[in-house]
N, CA, C and O atoms as a Tinker XYZ file with bonds, in Angstrom:
   308  protein
     1  N     15.178000    7.979000  -38.053000    73     2
     2  CA    14.229000    8.122000  -37.199000    64     1     3
     3  C     14.662000    7.231000  -36.130000    63     2     4     5
     4  O     14.819000    6.022000  -36.305000    81     3
     5  N     14.896000    7.958000  -34.780000    73     3     6
     6  CA    15.716000    7.188000  -34.289000    64     5     7
     7  C     13.850000    6.398000  -33.332000    63     6     8     9
     8  O     12.631000    6.527000  -33.224000    81     7
     9  N     15.254000    5.506000  -32.859000    73     7    10
    10  CA    14.086000    4.698000  -31.179000    64     9    11
    11  C     14.274000    3.957000  -30.188000    63    10    12    13
    12  O     15.229000    3.187000  -30.281000    81    11
    13  N     13.399000    3.923000  -28.838000    73    11    14
    14  CA    13.967000    4.323000  -27.665000    64    13    15
    15  C     14.381000    2.400000  -27.792000    63    14    16    17
    16  O     13.798000    1.479000  -28.365000    81    15
    17  N     15.912000    2.473000  -26.770000    73    15    18
    18  CA    16.448000    1.023000  -26.145000    64    17    19
    19  C     15.929000    1.141000  -24.744000    63    18    20    21
    20  O     15.327000    2.135000  -24.338000    81    19
    21  N     16.124000    0.350000  -24.209000    73    19    22
    22  CA    15.874000   -0.054000  -22.622000    64    21    23
    23  C     16.302000   -1.046000  -22.586000    63    22    24    25
    24  O     16.185000   -2.117000  -23.181000    81    23
    25  N     17.469000   -0.163000  -20.920000    73    23    26
    26  CA    18.818000   -1.376000  -20.676000    64    25    27
    27  C     17.083000   -2.623000  -19.644000    63    26    28    29
    28  O     16.195000   -2.299000  -18.856000    81    27
    29  N     17.466000   -3.932000  -20.297000    73    27    30
    30  CA    16.456000   -4.499000  -19.738000    64    29    31
    31  C     17.831000   -5.780000  -18.562000    63    30    32    33
    32  O     17.579000   -6.407000  -17.533000    81    31
    33  N     18.989000   -5.692000  -19.254000    73    31    34
    34  CA    19.642000   -6.336000  -18.594000    64    33    35
    35  C     20.332000   -6.377000  -17.570000    63    34    36    37
    36  O     21.209000   -7.205000  -17.323000    81    35
    37  N     19.858000   -5.165000  -16.666000    73    35    38
    38  CA    20.233000   -4.484000  -15.984000    64    37    39
    39  C     19.712000   -5.013000  -14.178000    63    38    40    41
    40  O     18.690000   -5.576000  -14.570000    81    39
    41  N     19.679000   -5.168000  -13.067000    73    39    42
    42  CA    19.124000   -5.838000  -11.602000    64    41    43
    43  C     18.083000   -4.849000  -11.844000    63    42    44    45
    44  O     17.989000   -3.688000  -12.243000    81    43
    45  N     17.395000   -5.730000  -11.465000    73    43    46
    46  CA    15.526000   -4.448000  -10.881000    64    45    47
    47  C     16.119000   -3.727000   -9.820000    63    46    48    49
    48  O     17.093000   -4.126000   -9.181000    81    47
    49  N     15.537000   -2.686000   -9.641000    73    47    50
    50  CA    15.839000   -1.818000   -8.390000    64    49    51
    51  C     15.446000   -1.914000   -7.241000    63    50    52    53
    52  O     14.610000   -1.030000   -7.052000    81    51
    53  N     15.647000   -2.709000   -6.084000    73    51    54
    54  CA    14.820000   -2.353000   -4.865000    64    53    55
    55  C     13.327000   -1.055000   -4.476000    63    54    56    57
    56  O     13.167000    0.112000   -4.118000    81    55
    57  N     12.594000   -2.189000   -4.830000    73    55    58
    58  CA    10.945000   -0.459000   -2.756000    64    57    59
    59  C     11.834000    0.246000   -2.779000    63    58    60    61
    60  O     12.882000   -0.250000   -3.193000    81    59
    61  N     11.850000    1.464000   -2.430000    73    59    62
    62  CA    12.359000    2.088000   -1.140000    64    61    63
    63  C     11.008000    1.435000   -0.125000    63    62    64    65
    64  O      9.954000    0.823000   -0.298000    81    63
    65  N     12.281000    2.338000    1.664000    73    63    66
    66  CA    11.117000    1.055000    2.303000    64    65    67
    67  C      9.911000    1.937000    2.611000    63    66    68    69
    68  O      8.847000    1.461000    3.007000    81    67
    69  N     10.087000    3.064000    2.441000    73    67    70
    70  CA     8.679000    3.729000    2.564000    64    69    71
    71  C      7.361000    3.114000    1.920000    63    70    72    73
    72  O      6.177000    3.058000    2.253000    81    71
    73  N      8.164000    2.655000    0.782000    73    71    74
    74  CA     6.907000    1.853000   -0.485000    64    73    75
    75  C      6.367000    0.766000    0.234000    63    74    76    77
    76  O      5.197000    0.403000    0.108000    81    75
    77  N      7.451000    0.071000    1.222000    73    75    78
    78  CA     7.083000   -1.447000    1.247000    64    77    79
    79  C      6.779000   -1.395000    2.436000    63    78    80    81
    80  O      7.204000   -2.483000    2.825000    81    79
    81  N      6.139000   -0.676000    3.709000    73    79    82
    82  CA     5.969000    0.195000    5.186000    64    81    83
    83  C      4.258000    0.249000    3.846000    63    82    84    85
    84  O      3.613000   -0.787000    3.688000    81    83
    85  N      3.811000    1.693000    3.025000    73    83    86
    86  CA     2.933000    1.533000    3.282000    64    85    87
    87  C      2.379000    0.226000    2.047000    63    86    88    89
    88  O      1.404000   -0.523000    2.107000    81    87
    89  N      3.110000    0.316000    1.322000    73    87    90
    90  CA     1.989000   -1.964000    1.050000    64    89    91
    91  C      2.117000   -2.616000    1.806000    63    90    92    93
    92  O      1.244000   -3.462000    1.612000    81    91
    93  N      2.923000   -3.010000    3.089000    73    91    94
    94  CA     2.441000   -3.292000    3.953000    64    93    95
    95  C      0.761000   -2.870000    4.770000    63    94    96    97
    96  O     -0.437000   -3.148000    4.734000    81    95
    97  N      1.900000   -1.914000    5.542000    73    95    98
    98  CA    -0.240000   -1.454000    5.740000    64    97    99
    99  C     -1.262000   -1.523000    5.226000    63    98   100   101
   100  O     -2.295000   -1.751000    5.856000    81    99
   101  N     -1.199000   -1.267000    3.439000    73    99   102
   102  CA    -2.532000   -0.820000    2.692000    64   101   103
   103  C     -2.782000   -2.318000    3.130000    63   102   104   105
   104  O     -3.832000   -2.344000    3.772000    81   103
   105  N     -2.077000   -3.892000    3.001000    73   103   106
   106  CA    -2.766000   -5.331000    2.686000    64   105   107
   107  C     -3.585000   -5.458000    4.292000    63   106   108   109
   108  O     -4.759000   -5.744000    4.526000    81   107
   109  N     -2.633000   -5.176000    5.099000    73   107   110
   110  CA    -3.862000   -4.911000    6.478000    64   109   111
   111  C     -4.679000   -5.205000    7.098000    63   110   112   113
   112  O     -5.276000   -6.009000    7.813000    81   111
   113  N     -4.479000   -3.570000    6.251000    73   111   114
   114  CA    -6.796000   -2.604000    6.679000    64   113   115
   115  C     -6.962000   -3.895000    5.477000    63   114   116   117
   116  O     -7.224000   -5.066000    5.751000    81   115
   117  N     -6.754000   -3.380000    4.216000    73   115   118
   118  CA    -7.472000   -4.058000    3.701000    64   117   119
   119  C     -8.338000   -5.574000    4.415000    63   118   120   121
   120  O     -9.528000   -5.875000    4.506000    81   119
   121  N     -7.236000   -6.167000    4.766000    73   119   122
   122  CA    -7.815000   -7.571000    4.937000    64   121   123
   123  C     -8.271000   -6.908000    5.867000    63   122   124   125
   124  O     -9.436000   -6.845000    5.475000    81   123
   125  N     -8.260000   -6.395000    6.739000    73   123   126
   126  CA    -9.829000   -5.943000    8.229000    64   125   127
   127  C    -10.519000   -5.435000    7.141000    63   126   128   129
   128  O    -11.411000   -6.194000    6.760000    81   127
   129  N    -10.443000   -4.732000    6.713000    73   127   130
   130  CA   -11.734000   -4.233000    6.196000    64   129   131
   131  C    -12.447000   -5.577000    5.635000    63   130   132   133
   132  O    -13.539000   -5.906000    6.099000    81   131
   133  N    -11.803000   -6.360000    4.613000    73   131   134
   134  CA   -12.432000   -8.110000    3.878000    64   133   135
   135  C    -13.538000   -8.580000    6.101000    63   134   136   137
   136  O    -14.676000   -8.608000    6.571000    81   135
   137  N    -12.516000   -8.740000    6.416000    73   135   138
   138  CA   -12.806000   -9.121000    7.974000    64   137   139
   139  C    -14.355000   -8.236000    8.211000    63   138   140   141
   140  O    -15.522000   -8.620000    8.285000    81   139
   141  N    -13.938000   -7.373000    8.258000    73   139   142
   142  CA   -15.077000   -6.420000    8.405000    64   141   143
   143  C    -17.021000   -6.865000    7.564000    63   142   144   145
   144  O    -18.227000   -6.928000    7.803000    81   143
   145  N    -16.099000   -7.017000    6.666000    73   143   146
   146  CA   -17.300000   -7.502000    5.718000    64   145   147
   147  C    -17.929000   -8.465000    6.088000    63   146   148   149
   148  O    -19.127000   -8.606000    6.337000    81   147
   149  N    -16.684000   -9.465000    6.137000    73   147   150
   150  CA   -17.104000  -11.635000    6.224000    64   149   151
   151  C    -18.227000  -10.645000    7.456000    63   150   152   153
   152  O    -19.302000  -10.088000    7.235000    81   151
   153  N    -17.620000  -10.725000    8.423000    73   151   154
   154  CA   -18.516000  -10.793000    9.688000    64   153   155
   155  C    -19.419000  -10.281000    9.788000    63   154   156   157
   156  O    -19.716000  -10.580000   10.945000    81   155
   157  N    -20.378000   -9.510000    9.347000    73   155   158
   158  CA   -20.899000   -8.808000    9.080000    64   157   159
   159  C    -22.582000   -9.041000    8.470000    63   158   160   161
   160  O    -23.740000   -8.721000    8.737000    81   159
   161  N    -21.619000   -9.985000    7.279000    73   159   162
   162  CA   -22.102000  -10.803000    6.325000    64   161   163
   163  C    -22.841000  -11.651000    6.987000    63   162   164   165
   164  O    -24.002000  -11.932000    6.689000    81   163
   165  N    -22.154000  -12.146000    8.007000    73   163   166
   166  CA   -22.426000  -13.448000    8.616000    64   165   167
   167  C    -23.042000  -13.042000   10.224000    63   166   168   169
   168  O    -22.976000  -13.589000   11.325000    81   167
   169  N    -23.589000  -11.931000    9.758000    73   167   170
   170  CA   -24.530000  -11.980000   11.343000    64   169   171
   171  C    -24.140000  -11.128000   12.462000    63   170   172   173
   172  O    -24.724000  -11.026000   13.541000    81   171
   173  N    -23.352000  -10.681000   12.175000    73   171   174
   174  CA   -21.803000   -9.852000   13.725000    64   173   175
   175  C    -22.407000   -9.111000   13.173000    63   174   176   177
   176  O    -22.676000   -9.126000   11.972000    81   175
   177  N    -22.852000   -8.004000   14.319000    73   175   178
   178  CA   -23.846000   -7.037000   14.846000    64   177   179
   179  C    -22.569000   -5.867000   15.355000    63   178   180   181
   180  O    -22.145000   -4.794000   14.925000    81   179
   181  N    -22.264000   -6.791000   16.531000    73   179   182
   182  CA   -21.035000   -5.783000   17.472000    64   181   183
   183  C    -19.931000   -6.189000   17.329000    63   182   184   185
   184  O    -19.690000   -7.307000   17.786000    81   183
   185  N    -18.519000   -5.200000   16.429000    73   183   186
   186  CA   -17.521000   -5.671000   15.693000    64   185   187
   187  C    -17.933000   -5.174000   16.691000    63   186   188   189
   188  O    -18.882000   -4.713000   17.326000    81   187
   189  N    -16.325000   -5.550000   16.593000    73   187   190
   190  CA   -15.086000   -4.802000   18.116000    64   189   191
   191  C    -14.601000   -3.948000   17.291000    63   190   192   193
   192  O    -14.218000   -4.063000   16.126000    81   191
   193  N    -14.704000   -2.215000   18.703000    73   191   194
   194  CA   -13.901000   -1.761000   17.489000    64   193   195
   195  C    -12.764000   -0.946000   16.913000    63   194   196   197
   196  O    -12.718000    0.086000   16.244000    81   195
   197  N    -11.203000   -2.385000   17.775000    73   195   198
   198  CA   -10.402000   -2.033000   16.946000    64   197   199
   199  C     -9.673000   -2.455000   15.519000    63   198   200   201
   200  O     -8.768000   -2.011000   14.813000    81   199
   201  N    -10.625000   -3.607000   15.505000    73   199   202
   202  CA   -11.312000   -3.925000   13.982000    64   201   203
   203  C    -11.357000   -2.838000   13.500000    63   202   204   205
   204  O    -10.370000   -2.283000   13.017000    81   203
   205  N    -12.388000   -2.393000   13.540000    73   203   206
   206  CA   -13.263000   -0.693000   12.498000    64   205   207
   207  C    -12.108000    0.167000   12.203000    63   206   208   209
   208  O    -11.951000    0.787000   11.151000    81   207
   209  N    -10.996000    0.155000   13.613000    73   207   210
   210  CA   -10.389000    1.262000   13.413000    64   209   211
   211  C     -9.604000    0.719000   12.627000    63   210   212   213
   212  O     -9.982000    1.212000   11.564000    81   211
   213  N     -8.192000   -0.417000   12.207000    73   211   214
   214  CA    -7.891000   -1.043000   11.836000    64   213   215
   215  C     -8.008000   -0.425000   10.154000    63   214   216   217
   216  O     -7.151000    0.196000    9.525000    81   215
   217  N     -9.427000   -0.861000    9.710000    73   215   218
   218  CA    -9.993000   -1.226000    8.439000    64   217   219
   219  C    -10.325000    0.107000    8.580000    63   218   220   221
   220  O    -11.530000   -0.127000    8.673000    81   219
   221  N    -10.255000    1.574000    8.695000    73   219   222
   222  CA   -10.654000    2.308000    8.544000    64   221   223
   223  C     -8.837000    3.838000    8.540000    63   222   224   225
   224  O     -8.431000    4.758000    7.829000    81   223
   225  N     -8.509000    3.255000    9.594000    73   223   226
   226  CA    -6.933000    4.169000    9.850000    64   225   227
   227  C     -5.918000    4.436000    8.693000    63   226   228   229
   228  O     -5.482000    5.380000    8.035000    81   227
   229  N     -5.675000    1.993000    8.902000    73   227   230
   230  CA    -4.527000    1.312000    7.776000    64   229   231
   231  C     -3.967000    1.284000    6.425000    63   230   232   233
   232  O     -2.913000    1.231000    5.791000    81   231
   233  N     -5.500000    1.363000    6.306000    73   231   234
   234  CA    -5.738000    1.199000    4.116000    64   233   235
   235  C     -5.594000    2.445000    3.864000    63   234   236   237
   236  O     -4.425000    2.754000    3.630000    81   235
   237  N     -6.800000    3.792000    3.796000    73   235   238
   238  CA    -5.814000    4.816000    3.695000    64   237   239
   239  C     -4.435000    6.048000    3.326000    63   238   240   241
   240  O     -3.945000    6.897000    2.581000    81   239
   241  N     -4.356000    4.811000    5.258000    73   239   242
   242  CA    -2.098000    5.170000    5.629000    64   241   243
   243  C     -1.708000    4.396000    4.597000    63   242   244   245
   244  O     -1.000000    5.061000    3.840000    81   243
   245  N     -1.851000    3.312000    4.237000    73   243   246
   246  CA    -0.481000    2.926000    3.133000    64   245   247
   247  C     -0.626000    3.217000    2.224000    63   246   248   249
   248  O      0.388000    3.332000    1.536000    81   247
   249  N     -1.946000    3.529000    1.602000    73   247   250
   250  CA    -2.296000    4.246000    0.323000    64   249   251
   251  C     -1.769000    5.439000    0.096000    63   250   252   253
   252  O     -1.238000    5.597000   -1.003000    81   251
   253  N     -1.779000    6.994000    1.419000    73   251   254
   254  CA    -1.038000    7.782000    0.891000    64   253   255
   255  C      0.167000    6.930000    1.488000    63   254   256   257
   256  O      0.373000    5.896000    0.852000    81   255
   257  N      1.035000    7.154000    2.615000    73   255   258
   258  CA     2.601000    6.522000    1.699000    64   257   259
   259  C      3.034000    6.106000    1.049000    63   258   260   261
   260  O      4.176000    6.361000    0.666000    81   259
   261  N      2.023000    4.962000    0.484000    73   259   262
   262  CA     2.718000    4.432000   -0.838000    64   261   263
   263  C      2.532000    5.475000   -1.163000    63   262   264   265
   264  O      3.393000    6.077000   -0.522000    81   263
   265  N      1.854000    6.414000   -1.893000    73   263   266
   266  CA     1.967000    7.439000   -2.911000    64   265   267
   267  C      3.290000    8.622000   -2.770000    63   266   268   269
   268  O      4.248000    8.828000   -3.514000    81   267
   269  N      2.893000    9.234000   -1.556000    73   267   270
   270  CA     4.458000   10.099000   -0.789000    64   269   271
   271  C      5.213000    8.754000   -1.734000    63   270   272   273
   272  O      5.363000    8.879000   -2.949000    81   271
   273  N      5.660000    7.456000   -0.972000    73   271   274
   274  CA     7.544000    7.018000   -1.956000    64   273   275
   275  C      6.950000    6.848000   -3.042000    63   274   276   277
   276  O      6.978000    5.618000   -3.031000    81   275
   277  N      6.209000    7.211000   -4.378000    73   275   278
   278  CA     6.232000    7.478000   -5.037000    64   277   279
   279  C      5.897000    8.446000   -5.744000    63   278   280   281
   280  O      5.640000    8.429000   -6.948000    81   279
   281  N      5.885000    9.350000   -5.007000    73   279   282
   282  CA     6.299000   10.798000   -5.253000    64   281   283
   283  C      7.609000   10.925000   -4.908000    63   282   284   285
   284  O      7.858000   12.119000   -5.069000    81   283
   285  N      8.567000   10.378000   -4.532000    73   283   286
   286  CA     9.948000   11.038000   -4.053000    64   285   287
   287  C     10.508000   10.462000   -4.922000    63   286   288   289
   288  O     11.073000   11.167000   -5.759000    81   287
   289  N     10.580000    8.898000   -5.080000    73   287   290
   290  CA    11.534000    8.314000   -5.626000    64   289   291
   291  C     11.557000    8.808000   -7.342000    63   290   292   293
   292  O     12.488000    8.591000   -8.117000    81   291
   293  N     10.099000    9.611000   -7.708000    73   291   294
   294  CA     9.697000   10.286000   -9.059000    64   293   295
   295  C     10.924000   11.719000   -9.018000    63   294   296   297
   296  O     11.724000   11.926000   -9.929000    81   295
   297  N     10.820000   12.514000   -7.842000    73   295   298
   298  CA    11.711000   12.990000   -8.081000    64   297   299
   299  C     13.287000   13.414000   -8.574000    63   298   300   301
   300  O     13.927000   14.097000   -9.374000    81   299
   301  N     13.435000   11.986000   -6.899000    73   299   302
   302  CA    15.229000   11.204000   -7.909000    64   301   303
   303  C     15.876000   11.531000   -8.518000    63   302   304   305
   304  O     16.926000   12.173000   -8.507000    81   303
   305  N     14.490000   10.529000   -9.943000    73   303   306
   306  CA    15.717000   10.503000  -11.145000    64   305   307
   307  C     15.146000   11.815000  -11.387000    63   306   308
   308  O     15.601000   12.531000  -12.279000    81   307
């Protein structure tokens, strides 16, 4: 019976730039989503449009870019 041996001594690989951009955009979008919920819970009903746009656009866009980077990285290997 053979067992798989993984090389743990190699240096960790860096994330592709597209993955880093996607993670950053997703994080900013999630911060905007939390801000919208907190402001709404605090009683503010007239929230700025730009905040809602950032929350609604950056989060799925960052997730999409991260998924594209994942697929591209998997195809290279």
